[in-house]
Amino acid sequence: TSPTSSSSIPDDDDHHDDSTRDFGLSSWLPSYHTTPDKVIDPTGGGNAFLGALAVMHARGAGLEEAARWGNVAASLAIEQVGMPVVSVDERGKERWNGVLVGERMKELECRSAGGDEGLATRKERFDAQT
């Protein structure tokens, strides 16, 4: 069963299995791109998001941080047709589509700072605009 399941299944002794519980996850995270001008082809964006989320969560990141990494990965995947362009700059730093991934992550973290309350507030503003 899913660790985020809200149901609890009795085990052989009719005790409820504590490994299946609702963690109460209710955050809303903005995407990296706020306008469509750099979005060229959305193909692969979802796969990139889920891949990065899974890897970062497996490495110990919480779900919210892992989702931010997923957003960054998806943002890089949709900026061109095909795979992102990976290069190494003169300082030996790896760049994806010409940007340092860590810098993009910091930018997204700054935009979504404020924890769950800040995220909820931004979602309410977004919902009010639509």
Short mmCIF file of C-alpha atoms in Angstrom, two decimals:
data_model
loop_
_atom_site.label_atom_id
_atom_site.label_comp_id
_atom_site.label_asym_id
_atom_site.label_seq_id
_atom_site.Cartn_x
_atom_site.Cartn_y
_atom_site.Cartn_z
CA THR A 1 0.00 0.00 0.00
CA SER A 2 1.00 3.61 -0.47
CA PRO A 3 2.68 5.39 2.48
CA THR A 4 0.32 8.29 1.86
CA SER A 5 -2.78 6.12 2.01
CA SER A 6 -5.45 7.34 4.40
CA SER A 7 -6.60 3.80 5.11
CA SER A 8 -5.07 1.47 7.62
CA ILE A 9 -5.07 -2.25 6.92
CA PRO A 10 -5.32 -4.76 9.78
CA ASP A 11 -2.42 -7.22 9.93
CA ASP A 12 -2.72 -10.91 10.89
CA ASP A 13 -3.41 -10.01 14.54
CA ASP A 14 -6.18 -7.52 13.65
CA HIS A 15 -3.86 -4.62 14.58
CA HIS A 16 -3.66 -1.68 12.24
CA ASP A 17 -0.43 -1.33 10.30
CA ASP A 18 1.07 2.04 11.25
CA SER A 19 3.13 2.16 8.05
CA THR A 20 0.01 3.18 6.10
CA ARG A 21 -1.10 6.60 7.20
CA ASP A 22 -2.03 9.97 5.80
CA PHE A 23 0.90 12.38 6.13
CA GLY A 24 -1.37 15.36 5.53
CA LEU A 25 0.63 16.64 2.56
CA SER A 26 -1.10 19.70 1.19
CA SER A 27 1.49 22.01 -0.35
CA TRP A 28 1.22 23.77 -3.67
CA LEU A 29 4.51 24.56 -5.41
CA PRO A 30 4.81 26.94 -8.34
CA SER A 31 6.45 25.76 -11.54
CA TYR A 32 9.81 27.26 -12.45
CA HIS A 33 8.59 28.93 -15.64
CA THR A 34 6.02 31.61 -14.94
CA THR A 35 5.54 32.60 -18.59
CA PRO A 36 5.50 30.47 -21.74
CA ASP A 37 8.30 32.34 -23.56
CA LYS A 38 11.04 29.74 -22.77
CA VAL A 39 8.76 26.70 -23.04
CA ILE A 40 9.47 25.10 -26.42
CA ASP A 41 8.27 21.48 -26.12
CA PRO A 42 6.57 20.02 -23.01
CA THR A 43 7.42 16.45 -24.05
CA GLY A 44 9.33 14.77 -21.24
CA GLY A 45 8.61 17.42 -18.64
CA GLY A 46 6.53 15.09 -16.49
CA ASN A 47 9.07 12.29 -16.75
CA ALA A 48 11.88 14.66 -15.77
CA PHE A 49 9.82 15.92 -12.83
CA LEU A 50 9.06 12.44 -11.51
CA GLY A 51 12.61 11.20 -12.08
CA ALA A 52 14.18 14.06 -10.14
CA LEU A 53 11.54 13.86 -7.40
CA ALA A 54 12.18 10.12 -6.96
CA VAL A 55 15.98 10.44 -6.95
CA MET A 56 16.04 13.34 -4.50
CA HIS A 57 13.49 11.70 -2.19
CA ALA A 58 15.52 8.46 -2.28
CA ARG A 59 18.59 10.52 -1.33
CA GLY A 60 16.79 11.76 1.77
CA ALA A 61 15.15 15.01 0.67
CA GLY A 62 11.66 15.69 1.97
CA LEU A 63 8.82 15.56 -0.52
CA GLU A 64 8.57 19.35 -0.84
CA GLU A 65 12.29 19.78 -1.55
CA ALA A 66 12.24 16.79 -3.91
CA ALA A 67 9.29 18.36 -5.75
CA ARG A 68 11.29 21.59 -6.18
CA TRP A 69 14.12 19.58 -7.75
CA GLY A 70 11.49 17.96 -9.96
CA ASN A 71 10.27 21.40 -11.04
CA VAL A 72 13.82 22.44 -11.92
CA ALA A 73 14.41 19.23 -13.90
CA ALA A 74 11.13 19.67 -15.77
CA SER A 75 11.97 23.31 -16.54
CA LEU A 76 15.19 22.22 -18.22
CA ALA A 77 13.48 19.41 -20.15
CA ILE A 78 10.88 21.66 -21.79
CA GLU A 79 13.13 24.48 -23.01
CA GLN A 80 13.99 22.78 -26.32
CA VAL A 81 12.99 19.92 -28.58
CA GLY A 82 14.87 16.86 -27.37
CA MET A 83 17.28 16.58 -24.48
CA PRO A 84 18.71 19.58 -22.60
CA VAL A 85 22.13 20.76 -23.77
CA VAL A 86 24.76 19.87 -21.17
CA SER A 87 28.11 21.69 -21.23
CA VAL A 88 31.01 22.52 -18.93
CA ASP A 89 31.98 26.16 -18.46
CA GLU A 90 35.50 27.59 -18.12
CA ARG A 91 35.42 27.00 -14.35
CA GLY A 92 34.61 23.31 -14.83
CA LYS A 93 30.98 23.75 -13.72
CA GLU A 94 28.32 21.67 -15.45
CA ARG A 95 25.61 23.72 -17.13
CA TRP A 96 22.27 22.59 -18.47
CA ASN A 97 20.86 24.82 -21.23
CA GLY A 98 23.53 27.32 -20.21
CA VAL A 99 22.50 27.59 -16.55
CA LEU A 100 23.83 26.13 -13.33
CA VAL A 101 21.19 23.79 -11.93
CA GLY A 102 21.96 24.88 -8.37
CA GLU A 103 21.34 28.53 -9.26
CA ARG A 104 17.99 27.65 -10.80
CA MET A 105 17.10 25.68 -7.67
CA LYS A 106 18.03 28.63 -5.43
CA GLU A 107 15.89 30.95 -7.56
CA LEU A 108 12.90 28.61 -7.27
CA GLU A 109 13.45 28.26 -3.50
CA CYS A 110 13.48 32.05 -3.13
CA ARG A 111 10.23 32.35 -5.08
CA SER A 112 8.54 29.68 -2.99
CA ALA A 113 10.01 30.73 0.38
CA GLY A 114 7.73 30.99 3.34
CA GLY A 115 6.83 27.35 3.87
CA ASP A 116 3.34 25.94 3.55
CA GLU A 117 1.65 29.17 4.60
CA GLY A 118 3.42 31.16 1.88
CA LEU A 119 2.67 28.51 -0.70
CA ALA A 120 -0.99 28.42 0.26
CA THR A 121 -1.20 32.21 0.01
CA ARG A 122 0.28 32.17 -3.49
CA LYS A 123 -2.13 29.42 -4.54
CA GLU A 124 -5.07 31.45 -3.24
CA ARG A 125 -3.90 34.45 -5.31
CA PHE A 126 -3.50 32.20 -8.36
CA ASP A 127 -6.97 30.70 -7.89
CA ALA A 128 -8.46 34.19 -7.54
CA GLN A 129 -6.91 35.23 -10.87
CA THR A 130 -8.32 32.25 -12.77
#
